[in-house]
């Protein structure tokens, strides 16, 4: 720095003394007098390059790495059902390559069924999450968030797919703000995840039928134990589930599972049966409940939680093909 200063000094002084200046000398002198202009120009160029990186290249790199990231939903729980809202919990893992240390500001994920070609996205629920530090493996676990049903027909369709399908796709999108140091910018986040559904509650098994000499106050005259398999990673609170039961064309009556929550895996439940009173004493009925592998046809009739019929559970369960349960499986 001080070297340069001396040099400038020298050139300035040299001017008036040594005869007519050559072209080169004049240029040098010009440069020397205007040095600060060049300094500013150089700084402006550097600034433009830095700003270009910040507002052009960094967001592009961030968007690229968001696009390349993957999302896996490990578990989803839908509890406290009502016709307008429910409680949602989700455990999920995102894998990405974060080139720099960065974080997402709090954001809201919108969820939807992937639309058919040319159709619009119709979000039916949202999930807000707090600040997330971006790491190669990012755990996004959210517990007990009350979620409004934004679009009932779309949510009915989702619920039907969760109950009936072996597999379903769920779209998740948001428009989060990425923070790299003091720089902030928005990126588009959009992923489709594959989930396992409850597959029509196939494979229900019934055990230990016990006819009650003295029916319960609510009219229950037979109790059985049941196992309801849930092959999905959904936890689904159903409430009181009522099903009509029959053996072949013979209607038997109806059954209730009280306060049912279906967890992933096998669900062991108590079943309260209301068997037609004239049937319950018949030798044929008594014989059929002692036999191995009696096929009982279950047709869902209603689901009630908190005294309310939950239409997005009741409708698809009722509309689904009847479930064949095996009594005394062997
Ligand atoms: C990221 O993916 C979206 C579609 O999801 C696409 O529109 C966009 O061009 C992609 N951006 C980059 C930077 O690759
Ligand atoms: C998320 O994981 C935690 C810890 O393993 C677990 O207790 C919780 O039930 C999970 N949430 C859901 C929605 O399954
Ligand atoms: C997040 O969810 C995953 C998957 O269920 C679980 O293994 C992990 O323990 C959870 N982490 C926390 C902090 O709850
Ligand atoms: C089943 O539904 C029908 C109407 O579809 C109703 O009349 C009947 O009472 C219901 N049975 C039970 C046990 O809820």
Coordinates of N, CA, C and O in Angstrom, one line a residue, residues 136-290:
X136 N -27.6 -33.8 5.4 CA -27.7 -34.9 4.5 C -28.9 -35.8 4.8 O -29.6 -36.2 3.9
X137 N -29.0 -36.1 6.1 CA -30.2 -36.8 6.5 C -31.0 -36.0 7.5 O -30.5 -35.6 8.5
X138 N -32.2 -35.6 7.1 CA -33.0 -34.6 7.8 C -34.2 -35.3 8.4 O -35.0 -35.9 7.6
X139 N -34.4 -35.4 9.7 CA -35.6 -36.0 10.3 C -36.6 -34.9 10.4 O -36.3 -33.8 11.0
X140 N -37.8 -35.1 9.9 CA -38.9 -34.2 10.1 C -40.0 -34.9 10.8 O -40.8 -35.6 10.1
X141 N -40.0 -34.8 12.1 CA -41.1 -35.5 12.9 C -42.0 -34.4 13.4 O -41.5 -33.5 14.1
X142 N -43.3 -34.5 13.2 CA -44.2 -33.5 13.7 C -45.3 -34.3 14.5 O -45.8 -35.3 14.0
X143 N -45.6 -33.8 15.6 CA -46.5 -34.5 16.5 C -47.8 -33.7 16.8 O -47.6 -32.5 17.2
X144 N -48.9 -34.3 16.6 CA -50.2 -33.7 17.1 C -50.5 -32.3 16.6 O -50.6 -31.3 17.4
X145 N -50.6 -32.1 15.3 CA -50.9 -30.8 14.8 C -52.4 -30.9 14.3 O -52.8 -31.8 13.5
X146 N -53.2 -29.9 14.8 CA -54.6 -29.9 14.4 C -54.7 -29.4 12.9 O -54.1 -28.4 12.6
X147 N -55.3 -30.2 12.1 CA -55.3 -29.9 10.6 C -56.7 -29.8 10.1 O -57.5 -30.7 10.3
X148 N -57.0 -28.7 9.5 CA -58.4 -28.6 8.9 C -58.4 -29.4 7.6 O -57.4 -29.5 6.9
X149 N -59.6 -29.9 7.3 CA -59.8 -30.6 6.0 C -60.2 -29.5 5.0 O -61.2 -28.8 5.1
X150 N -59.2 -29.2 4.1 CA -59.4 -28.0 3.2 C -60.3 -28.3 2.1 O -61.0 -27.4 1.6
X151 N -60.4 -29.6 1.6 CA -61.3 -29.9 0.5 C -61.9 -31.3 0.8 O -61.2 -32.3 0.8
X152 N -63.2 -31.3 1.1 CA -63.8 -32.6 1.5 C -63.8 -33.7 0.5 O -63.4 -34.8 0.8
X153 N -64.2 -33.4 -0.8 CA -64.1 -34.5 -1.8 C -62.7 -35.0 -2.0 O -62.6 -36.2 -2.1
X154 N -61.7 -34.1 -2.0 CA -60.4 -34.6 -2.2 C -59.9 -35.4 -1.0 O -59.2 -36.5 -1.1
X155 N -60.3 -35.0 0.2 CA -59.9 -35.8 1.4 C -60.6 -37.1 1.5 O -60.1 -38.1 1.9
X156 N -61.9 -37.1 1.1 CA -62.7 -38.4 1.0 C -61.9 -39.4 0.1 O -61.8 -40.6 0.4
X157 N -61.4 -38.9 -1.0 CA -60.7 -39.8 -2.0 C -59.4 -40.3 -1.3 O -59.1 -41.5 -1.5
X158 N -58.7 -39.4 -0.7 CA -57.5 -39.8 0.0 C -57.8 -40.9 1.1 O -57.2 -42.0 1.1
X159 N -58.8 -40.6 1.9 CA -59.2 -41.6 3.0 C -59.6 -42.9 2.4 O -59.2 -44.0 2.9
X160 N -60.3 -42.9 1.3 CA -60.7 -44.2 0.6 C -59.5 -44.9 0.2 O -59.4 -46.1 0.3
X161 N -58.5 -44.2 -0.4 CA -57.3 -44.9 -0.8 C -56.5 -45.4 0.3 O -56.0 -46.5 0.2
X162 N -56.5 -44.7 1.4 CA -55.8 -45.2 2.6 C -56.4 -46.5 3.1 O -55.7 -47.4 3.5
X163 N -57.7 -46.5 3.2 CA -58.4 -47.7 3.7 C -58.4 -48.9 2.7 O -58.2 -50.0 3.2
X164 N -58.6 -48.6 1.5 CA -58.8 -49.7 0.5 C -57.6 -50.2 -0.2 O -57.5 -51.3 -0.6
X165 N -56.6 -49.3 -0.4 CA -55.5 -49.7 -1.3 C -54.4 -50.3 -0.6 O -54.1 -50.1 0.5
X166 N -53.7 -51.1 -1.4 CA -52.4 -51.7 -0.9 C -51.3 -50.6 -0.9 O -50.5 -50.6 0.0
X167 N -51.4 -49.7 -2.0 CA -50.4 -48.6 -2.1 C -51.1 -47.4 -2.5 O -52.1 -47.5 -3.2
X168 N -50.6 -46.2 -2.2 CA -51.1 -45.0 -2.7 C -50.0 -44.0 -2.8 O -48.9 -44.2 -2.2
X169 N -50.2 -42.9 -3.6 CA -49.2 -41.9 -3.7 C -49.7 -40.6 -3.0 O -50.9 -40.3 -3.1
X170 N -48.9 -39.9 -2.3 CA -49.2 -38.6 -1.7 C -48.3 -37.6 -2.2 O -47.1 -37.7 -2.1
X171 N -48.8 -36.5 -2.7 CA -48.0 -35.3 -3.1 C -47.8 -34.4 -1.9 O -48.8 -34.2 -1.1
X172 N -46.6 -33.8 -1.8 CA -46.3 -32.9 -0.7 C -45.6 -31.7 -1.4 O -44.6 -31.9 -2.1
X173 N -46.0 -30.5 -1.1 CA -45.3 -29.4 -1.7 C -45.3 -28.2 -0.7 O -46.1 -28.1 0.2
X174 N -44.3 -27.4 -0.9 CA -44.2 -26.1 -0.1 C -43.3 -25.1 -0.8 O -42.7 -25.5 -1.9
X175 N -43.2 -23.9 -0.3 CA -42.5 -22.9 -1.0 C -41.5 -22.3 0.1 O -41.7 -21.1 0.5
X176 N -40.6 -23.1 0.6 CA -39.8 -22.7 1.8 C -38.8 -21.6 1.4 O -38.3 -21.5 0.3
X177 N -38.4 -20.9 2.5 CA -37.4 -19.9 2.4 C -36.1 -20.5 2.9 O -36.0 -21.1 4.0
X178 N -35.1 -20.5 2.0 CA -33.8 -21.0 2.4 C -32.9 -19.9 2.9 O -32.9 -18.8 2.3
X179 N -32.2 -20.1 4.0 CA -31.3 -19.1 4.6 C -29.9 -19.6 4.5 O -29.6 -20.7 5.1
X180 N -29.1 -18.9 3.7 CA -27.6 -19.3 3.7 C -27.0 -18.0 4.3 O -26.9 -17.0 3.7
X181 N -26.4 -18.2 5.5 CA -25.9 -17.0 6.2 C -27.0 -16.0 6.3 O -28.1 -16.3 6.7
X182 N -26.7 -14.8 5.8 CA -27.8 -13.7 5.9 C -28.6 -13.6 4.7 O -29.5 -12.8 4.6
X183 N -28.3 -14.5 3.7 CA -29.0 -14.4 2.4 C -30.3 -15.3 2.5 O -30.2 -16.4 3.0
X184 N -31.4 -14.8 2.0 CA -32.6 -15.6 2.1 C -33.2 -15.6 0.7 O -33.2 -14.6 0.0
X185 N -33.8 -16.8 0.3 CA -34.5 -16.8 -1.0 C -35.4 -18.0 -0.9 O -35.3 -18.9 -0.1
X186 N -36.5 -18.0 -1.8 CA -37.5 -19.1 -1.8 C -37.1 -20.1 -2.8 O -36.5 -19.8 -3.8
X187 N -37.4 -21.4 -2.5 CA -37.3 -22.5 -3.5 C -38.6 -23.2 -3.5 O -39.5 -23.1 -2.7
X188 N -38.8 -23.9 -4.6 CA -40.0 -24.8 -4.8 C -39.7 -26.1 -4.3 O -38.8 -26.8 -4.8
X189 N -40.6 -26.6 -3.4 CA -40.4 -28.0 -2.9 C -41.6 -28.8 -3.3 O -42.7 -28.4 -3.1
X190 N -41.4 -29.9 -4.0 CA -42.5 -30.7 -4.5 C -42.0 -32.2 -4.6 O -41.1 -32.5 -5.4
X191 N -42.7 -33.0 -3.9 CA -42.3 -34.5 -3.9 C -43.6 -35.3 -3.9 O -44.6 -34.9 -3.4
X192 N -43.4 -36.5 -4.4 CA -44.5 -37.5 -4.3 C -43.9 -38.7 -3.6 O -42.9 -39.2 -3.9
X193 N -44.6 -39.1 -2.5 CA -44.2 -40.2 -1.7 C -45.1 -41.4 -1.9 O -46.3 -41.2 -2.1
X194 N -44.6 -42.6 -1.9 CA -45.4 -43.8 -2.0 C -45.7 -44.3 -0.6 O -44.8 -44.4 0.3
X195 N -46.9 -44.6 -0.3 CA -47.3 -45.1 1.0 C -48.1 -46.4 0.9 O -48.7 -46.7 -0.1
X196 N -48.0 -47.2 2.0 CA -48.8 -48.4 2.0 C -50.1 -48.1 2.6 O -50.2 -47.4 3.6
X197 N -51.2 -48.6 2.1 CA -52.5 -48.4 2.6 C -53.0 -49.6 3.5 O -52.2 -50.6 3.7
X198 N -54.2 -49.5 4.1 CA -54.7 -50.6 5.0 C -55.2 -51.8 4.2 O -55.6 -52.8 4.8
X199 N -55.3 -51.7 2.9 CA -55.6 -52.8 2.0 C -56.9 -53.5 2.3 O -57.0 -54.7 2.4
X200 N -57.9 -52.6 2.6 CA -59.3 -53.2 2.8 C -59.4 -54.0 4.0 O -60.4 -54.8 4.2
X201 N -58.5 -53.9 5.0 CA -58.6 -54.6 6.3 C -58.7 -56.1 6.0 O -59.4 -56.9 6.8
X202 N -58.0 -56.6 5.0 CA -58.1 -58.0 4.7 C -57.4 -58.8 5.8 O -56.4 -58.4 6.3
X203 N -57.9 -60.1 6.0 CA -57.2 -61.0 6.9 C -57.6 -60.9 8.4 O -56.9 -61.3 9.3
X204 N -58.9 -60.3 8.6 CA -59.3 -60.3 10.0 C -59.6 -61.7 10.5 O -60.2 -62.5 9.8
X205 N -59.2 -61.9 11.7 CA -59.4 -63.3 12.3 C -60.2 -63.1 13.7 O -60.0 -62.1 14.4
X206 N -61.1 -64.1 13.9 CA -61.9 -64.0 15.1 C -61.7 -65.3 15.9 O -61.5 -66.4 15.4
X207 N -61.7 -65.1 17.2 CA -61.4 -66.2 18.1 C -62.3 -66.2 19.3 O -62.9 -65.1 19.6
X208 N -62.4 -67.3 20.0 CA -63.0 -67.4 21.3 C -64.4 -66.8 21.4 O -64.7 -65.9 22.2
X209 N -65.3 -67.3 20.5 CA -66.7 -66.8 20.6 C -67.3 -67.3 22.0 O -67.1 -68.4 22.4
X210 N -67.9 -66.3 22.6 CA -68.5 -66.7 24.0 C -69.9 -66.1 24.0 O -70.1 -64.9 24.0
X211 N -70.9 -67.0 24.1 CA -72.3 -66.6 24.2 C -72.6 -66.2 25.6 O -72.3 -66.9 26.5
X212 N -73.2 -65.0 25.8 CA -73.5 -64.6 27.2 C -74.9 -65.0 27.6 O -75.9 -64.8 26.9
X213 N -75.0 -65.8 28.6 CA -76.3 -66.2 29.1 C -77.2 -65.0 29.4 O -78.3 -65.0 29.0
X214 N -76.5 -64.0 30.0 CA -77.2 -62.8 30.4 C -76.7 -61.7 29.4 O -75.5 -61.3 29.6
X215 N -77.4 -61.2 28.4 CA -76.9 -60.2 27.5 C -76.5 -58.9 28.3 O -77.1 -58.6 29.4
X216 N -75.5 -58.2 27.8 CA -75.1 -56.9 28.4 C -76.2 -55.9 28.2 O -77.2 -56.1 27.4
X217 N -76.1 -54.8 29.0 CA -77.1 -53.7 28.9 C -77.4 -53.2 27.5 O -78.5 -52.9 27.1
X218 N -76.3 -53.1 26.7 CA -76.4 -52.6 25.4 C -77.0 -53.6 24.4 O -77.1 -53.4 23.2
X219 N -77.3 -54.9 24.9 CA -77.8 -55.9 24.0 C -76.8 -56.9 23.5 O -77.1 -57.8 22.8
X220 N -75.5 -56.7 23.8 CA -74.5 -57.6 23.4 C -74.8 -59.0 23.9 O -75.0 -59.1 25.1
X221 N -74.9 -60.0 23.0 CA -75.2 -61.4 23.5 C -74.1 -62.4 23.2 O -74.2 -63.5 23.5
X222 N -73.0 -61.9 22.5 CA -71.9 -62.7 22.3 C -70.6 -61.8 22.2 O -70.7 -60.8 21.6
X223 N -69.5 -62.3 22.8 CA -68.3 -61.5 22.6 C -67.3 -62.4 21.9 O -67.3 -63.6 22.1
X224 N -66.4 -61.8 21.1 CA -65.3 -62.5 20.5 C -64.1 -61.7 20.6 O -64.1 -60.5 20.7
X225 N -62.9 -62.4 20.4 CA -61.7 -61.6 20.3 C -61.4 -61.5 18.8 O -61.8 -62.4 18.0
X226 N -60.7 -60.4 18.4 CA -60.4 -60.3 17.0 C -59.0 -59.7 16.8 O -58.5 -59.1 17.7
X227 N -58.5 -60.1 15.6 CA -57.2 -59.5 15.2 C -57.4 -58.8 13.9 O -57.8 -59.4 12.9
X228 N -57.2 -57.5 13.8 CA -57.3 -56.7 12.6 C -55.9 -56.3 12.1 O -55.2 -55.5 12.8
X229 N -55.5 -56.9 11.0 CA -54.1 -56.5 10.5 C -54.1 -55.1 9.8 O -55.1 -54.8 9.1
X230 N -53.1 -54.4 10.1 CA -52.9 -53.1 9.4 C -51.5 -53.1 8.8 O -50.5 -52.9 9.5
X231 N -51.4 -53.4 7.5 CA -50.1 -53.6 6.9 C -49.5 -52.2 6.5 O -48.4 -52.2 6.0
X232 N -50.1 -51.1 6.8 CA -49.6 -49.8 6.4 C -48.8 -49.2 7.6 O -48.6 -49.8 8.6
X233 N -48.3 -48.0 7.3 CA -47.6 -47.3 8.4 C -48.5 -46.1 8.9 O -48.0 -45.2 9.5
X234 N -49.8 -46.3 8.6 CA -50.8 -45.3 9.2 C -51.3 -45.7 10.5 O -51.6 -46.9 10.8
X235 N -51.4 -44.8 11.4 CA -52.2 -45.0 12.6 C -53.5 -44.2 12.4 O -53.5 -43.0 12.0
X236 N -54.6 -44.9 12.5 CA -55.9 -44.3 12.2 C -56.9 -44.5 13.3 O -57.2 -45.6 13.7
X237 N -57.3 -43.4 13.9 CA -58.3 -43.5 14.9 C -59.7 -43.5 14.3 O -60.1 -42.6 13.6
X238 N -60.5 -44.6 14.6 CA -61.7 -44.8 13.9 C -62.9 -44.5 14.8 O -63.9 -44.0 14.4
X239 N -62.7 -44.8 16.1 CA -63.8 -44.6 17.1 C -64.6 -45.9 17.1 O -64.1 -47.0 17.0
X240 N -65.9 -45.8 17.4 CA -66.8 -47.0 17.4 C -67.1 -47.5 16.0 O -67.8 -46.7 15.3
X241 N -66.7 -48.7 15.7 CA -67.0 -49.2 14.3 C -68.1 -50.3 14.4 O -68.0 -51.2 15.2
X242 N -69.1 -50.1 13.7 CA -70.2 -51.0 13.7 C -70.3 -51.7 12.3 O -70.2 -51.1 11.3
X243 N -70.3 -53.0 12.3 CA -70.4 -53.8 11.0 C -71.6 -54.8 11.1 O -71.9 -55.3 12.2
X244 N -72.2 -55.0 10.0 CA -73.2 -56.0 9.8 C -72.5 -57.3 9.6 O -71.5 -57.3 8.8
X245 N -73.0 -58.4 10.2 CA -72.3 -59.7 10.0 C -73.3 -60.7 9.4 O -74.5 -60.8 9.8
X246 N -72.7 -61.6 8.6 CA -73.5 -62.7 8.1 C -72.6 -63.9 7.8 O -71.4 -63.7 7.7
X247 N -73.2 -65.1 7.7 CA -72.5 -66.2 7.2 C -73.2 -66.6 5.9 O -74.4 -66.9 5.9
X248 N -72.5 -66.4 4.8 CA -73.1 -66.6 3.4 C -74.3 -65.7 3.4 O -74.2 -64.5 3.8
X249 N -75.4 -66.2 2.9 CA -76.6 -65.3 2.8 C -77.3 -65.1 4.1 O -78.2 -64.2 4.2
X250 N -76.9 -65.8 5.2 CA -77.6 -65.7 6.4 C -77.1 -64.6 7.3 O -76.0 -64.5 7.8
X251 N -78.0 -63.6 7.5 CA -77.6 -62.4 8.3 C -77.6 -62.9 9.8 O -78.5 -63.6 10.2
X252 N -76.6 -62.5 10.5 CA -76.5 -62.9 11.9 C -76.9 -61.8 12.9 O -77.4 -62.0 13.9
X253 N -76.6 -60.5 12.4 CA -76.8 -59.4 13.3 C -75.7 -58.4 13.1 O -75.3 -58.2 11.9
X254 N -75.3 -57.7 14.1 CA -74.2 -56.7 13.9 C -73.2 -56.8 15.1 O -73.5 -57.3 16.1
X255 N -72.0 -56.2 14.8 CA -70.9 -56.2 15.8 C -70.4 -54.8 16.0 O -70.4 -54.0 15.0
X256 N -69.8 -54.6 17.2 CA -69.2 -53.3 17.4 C -67.8 -53.5 18.0 O -67.6 -54.3 18.8
X257 N -66.9 -52.7 17.4 CA -65.5 -52.6 18.1 C -65.5 -51.2 18.6 O -65.7 -50.2 17.9
X258 N -65.4 -51.1 20.0 CA -65.5 -49.8 20.6 C -64.1 -49.1 20.6 O -63.1 -49.7 20.8
X259 N -64.2 -47.8 20.3 CA -63.0 -46.9 20.5 C -61.8 -47.5 19.8 O -60.7 -47.6 20.3
X260 N -62.0 -47.9 18.5 CA -60.9 -48.5 17.7 C -59.9 -47.5 17.2 O -60.2 -46.5 16.6
X261 N -58.6 -47.8 17.4 CA -57.5 -47.1 16.8 C -56.7 -48.2 16.1 O -56.3 -49.2 16.7
X262 N -56.5 -48.1 14.8 CA -55.7 -49.1 14.1 C -54.3 -48.6 14.0 O -54.0 -47.6 13.4
X263 N -53.4 -49.4 14.7 CA -52.0 -49.1 14.7 C -51.4 -50.0 13.6 O -51.9 -51.0 13.2
X264 N -50.2 -49.6 13.1 CA -49.5 -50.5 12.2 C -49.3 -51.8 12.8 O -49.0 -51.9 14.0
X265 N -49.5 -52.9 12.1 CA -49.3 -54.3 12.6 C -50.6 -54.9 13.0 O -51.7 -54.4 12.6
X266 N -50.6 -55.9 13.9 CA -51.8 -56.6 14.3 C -52.5 -55.8 15.4 O -51.8 -55.5 16.4
X267 N -53.8 -55.6 15.3 CA -54.5 -55.0 16.3 C -55.5 -56.0 17.0 O -56.4 -56.5 16.4
X268 N -55.3 -56.2 18.3 CA -56.1 -57.1 19.1 C -57.2 -56.4 19.7 O -57.0 -55.4 20.4
X269 N -58.4 -56.8 19.4 CA -59.6 -56.1 19.8 C -60.7 -57.0 20.4 O -60.6 -58.2 20.2
X270 N -61.6 -56.4 21.2 CA -62.7 -57.1 21.7 C -63.9 -56.8 20.8 O -64.1 -55.6 20.5
X271 N -64.7 -57.8 20.4 CA -65.8 -57.5 19.6 C -67.1 -57.8 20.3 O -67.3 -58.9 20.8
X272 N -68.0 -56.9 20.3 CA -69.3 -57.0 21.0 C -70.4 -57.3 19.9 O -70.6 -56.5 19.0
X273 N -70.9 -58.5 19.9 CA -71.8 -59.0 18.9 C -73.3 -58.9 19.4 O -73.6 -59.3 20.5
X274 N -74.1 -58.5 18.5 CA -75.6 -58.5 18.7 C -76.2 -59.5 17.7 O -76.5 -59.1 16.6
X275 N -76.2 -60.8 18.1 CA -76.7 -61.8 17.3 C -78.3 -61.9 17.4 O -78.8 -61.7 18.5
X276 N -78.9 -62.0 16.2 CA -80.3 -62.1 16.2 C -80.8 -63.2 17.3 O -80.3 -64.3 17.2
X277 N -81.6 -62.8 18.2 CA -81.9 -63.6 19.4 C -82.5 -65.0 19.0 O -82.4 -66.0 19.7
X278 N -83.3 -65.0 17.9 CA -83.9 -66.3 17.5 C -82.8 -67.2 17.0 O -82.9 -68.5 17.0
X279 N -81.7 -66.6 16.4 CA -80.6 -67.4 15.8 C -79.7 -68.0 16.9 O -79.2 -69.1 16.7
X280 N -79.5 -67.2 17.9 CA -78.4 -67.5 18.9 C -78.6 -68.9 19.6 O -77.6 -69.5 20.0
X281 N -79.8 -69.3 19.6 CA -80.1 -70.6 20.3 C -80.2 -71.8 19.3 O -80.3 -72.9 19.7
X282 N -80.1 -71.5 18.0 CA -80.3 -72.5 17.0 C -79.0 -73.4 16.9 O -77.9 -72.9 17.0
X283 N -79.3 -74.7 16.8 CA -78.1 -75.7 16.8 C -77.2 -75.4 15.6 O -76.0 -75.5 15.8
X284 N -77.7 -74.9 14.5 CA -76.9 -74.6 13.3 C -75.9 -73.5 13.6 O -74.7 -73.6 13.3
X285 N -76.4 -72.5 14.3 CA -75.5 -71.3 14.7 C -74.4 -71.8 15.7 O -73.2 -71.5 15.5
X286 N -74.9 -72.6 16.7 CA -73.9 -73.0 17.7 C -72.9 -73.9 17.1 O -71.7 -73.8 17.5
X287 N -73.3 -74.7 16.1 CA -72.3 -75.6 15.4 C -71.3 -74.7 14.6 O -70.1 -74.9 14.7
X288 N -71.8 -73.7 13.9 CA -71.0 -72.9 13.0 C -69.9 -72.1 13.8 O -68.8 -71.9 13.3
X289 N -70.2 -71.7 15.0 CA -69.2 -70.9 15.8 C -68.2 -71.8 16.5 O -67.2 -71.4 17.0
X290 N -68.5 -73.2 16.5 CA -67.4 -74.1 17.0 C -66.5 -74.6 15.9 O -65.4 -75.1 16.1

